[in-house]
């Protein structure tokens, strides 16, 4: 397996682990605001793993940070329209 294949496989695995922790968080919380510190720690660890893989993708030239930033701006605009997560489209 070459480095790009390793990078893609590990990135997919890490994204899957983050998905799993998000799902468990939703199943385990008792109220809308009650999330245990242990669950938050697991969530942070998985976010760190995914962010590490994203950084490695950039280091290997697969993505460019300025394009990611443009995508983030676009996503926030869509979320401002279609969800209640973003209250102001200027909030970027």
C-alpha positions as a LaTeX table, in Angstrom:
\begin{tabular}{lrrr}
\hline
Residue & $x$ (\AA) & $y$ (\AA) & $z$ (\AA) \\
\hline
Unk1 & 0.00 & 0.00 & 0.00 \\
Unk2 & 1.49 & 3.36 & $-0.98$ \\
Unk3 & 1.37 & 6.50 & 1.16 \\
Unk4 & $-1.70$ & 8.00 & $-0.54$ \\
Unk5 & $-3.61$ & 4.75 & $-0.07$ \\
Unk6 & $-2.57$ & 4.67 & 3.60 \\
Unk7 & $-3.60$ & 8.30 & 4.00 \\
Unk8 & $-7.04$ & 7.70 & 2.47 \\
Unk9 & $-7.73$ & 4.49 & 4.38 \\
Unk10 & $-6.70$ & 5.95 & 7.74 \\
Unk11 & $-8.68$ & 9.13 & 7.03 \\
Unk12 & $-11.78$ & 7.06 & 6.25 \\
Unk13 & $-11.30$ & 5.03 & 9.42 \\
Unk14 & $-10.89$ & 8.14 & 11.56 \\
Unk15 & $-13.99$ & 9.74 & 10.03 \\
Unk16 & $-15.89$ & 6.54 & 10.82 \\
Unk17 & $-14.71$ & 6.63 & 14.43 \\
Unk18 & $-15.84$ & 10.26 & 14.73 \\
Unk19 & $-19.23$ & 9.29 & 13.29 \\
Unk20 & $-19.52$ & 6.51 & 15.84 \\
Unk21 & $-18.72$ & 8.81 & 18.80 \\
Unk22 & $-21.27$ & 11.38 & 17.55 \\
Unk23 & $-23.91$ & 8.66 & 17.37 \\
Unk24 & $-23.10$ & 7.38 & 20.85 \\
Unk25 & $-23.24$ & 10.92 & 22.23 \\
Unk26 & $-26.80$ & 11.29 & 20.93 \\
Unk27 & $-27.86$ & 7.91 & 22.32 \\
Unk28 & $-26.27$ & 8.34 & 25.75 \\
Unk29 & $-27.26$ & 11.84 & 26.76 \\
Unk30 & $-30.14$ & 12.07 & 29.20 \\
Unk31 & $-31.27$ & 15.61 & 28.40 \\
Unk32 & $-30.54$ & 18.09 & 25.65 \\
Unk33 & $-27.74$ & 19.66 & 27.69 \\
Unk34 & $-26.35$ & 16.73 & 29.66 \\
Unk35 & $-23.23$ & 15.34 & 27.99 \\
Unk36 & $-20.67$ & 13.65 & 30.23 \\
Unk37 & $-17.10$ & 14.87 & 30.42 \\
Unk38 & $-15.97$ & 11.39 & 29.37 \\
Unk39 & $-18.07$ & 11.61 & 26.19 \\
Unk40 & $-16.77$ & 15.11 & 25.46 \\
Unk41 & $-13.21$ & 13.82 & 25.86 \\
Unk42 & $-13.86$ & 10.99 & 23.41 \\
Unk43 & $-15.40$ & 13.47 & 20.95 \\
Unk44 & $-12.38$ & 15.76 & 21.23 \\
Unk45 & $-9.99$ & 12.85 & 20.71 \\
Unk46 & $-11.76$ & 11.77 & 17.54 \\
Unk47 & $-11.92$ & 15.35 & 16.24 \\
Unk48 & $-8.16$ & 15.59 & 16.85 \\
Unk49 & $-7.56$ & 12.39 & 14.90 \\
Unk50 & $-9.65$ & 13.62 & 11.97 \\
Unk51 & $-8.01$ & 17.04 & 12.04 \\
Unk52 & $-4.58$ & 15.38 & 12.02 \\
Unk53 & $-5.54$ & 13.41 & 8.91 \\
Unk54 & $-6.87$ & 16.58 & 7.26 \\
Unk55 & $-3.54$ & 18.27 & 7.93 \\
Unk56 & $-1.66$ & 15.31 & 6.47 \\
Unk57 & $-3.87$ & 15.49 & 3.36 \\
Unk58 & $-2.74$ & 19.08 & 2.96 \\
Unk59 & 0.92 & 18.16 & 3.56 \\
Unk60 & 0.67 & 15.53 & 0.81 \\
Unk61 & $-0.81$ & 18.09 & $-1.59$ \\
Unk62 & $-4.27$ & 16.53 & $-1.81$ \\
Unk63 & $-6.07$ & 19.63 & $-0.54$ \\
Unk64 & $-5.27$ & 23.34 & $-0.23$ \\
Unk65 & $-6.12$ & 25.31 & 2.89 \\
Unk66 & $-7.44$ & 28.32 & 0.98 \\
Unk67 & $-9.89$ & 26.08 & $-0.89$ \\
Unk68 & $-10.99$ & 24.51 & 2.40 \\
Unk69 & $-11.59$ & 27.99 & 3.84 \\
Unk70 & $-13.72$ & 28.91 & 0.82 \\
Unk71 & $-15.70$ & 25.72 & 1.34 \\
Unk72 & $-16.21$ & 26.54 & 5.01 \\
Unk73 & $-17.62$ & 29.95 & 4.12 \\
Unk74 & $-19.99$ & 28.36 & 1.62 \\
Unk75 & $-21.12$ & 25.73 & 4.12 \\
Unk76 & $-21.79$ & 28.34 & 6.79 \\
Unk77 & $-23.94$ & 30.29 & 4.33 \\
Unk78 & $-25.95$ & 27.13 & 3.54 \\
Unk79 & $-26.33$ & 26.37 & 7.24 \\
Unk80 & $-27.55$ & 29.92 & 7.85 \\
Unk81 & $-30.27$ & 29.27 & 5.29 \\
Unk82 & $-31.21$ & 25.69 & 6.08 \\
Unk83 & $-30.54$ & 25.24 & 9.81 \\
Unk84 & $-30.64$ & 27.20 & 13.04 \\
Unk85 & $-26.94$ & 26.61 & 13.77 \\
Unk86 & $-25.79$ & 29.87 & 12.19 \\
Unk87 & $-27.81$ & 32.94 & 13.07 \\
Unk88 & $-26.05$ & 35.52 & 10.91 \\
Unk89 & $-24.54$ & 34.90 & 7.45 \\
Unk90 & $-21.85$ & 37.48 & 8.32 \\
Unk91 & $-20.79$ & 35.26 & 11.24 \\
Unk92 & $-17.75$ & 33.63 & 9.62 \\
\hline
\end{tabular}
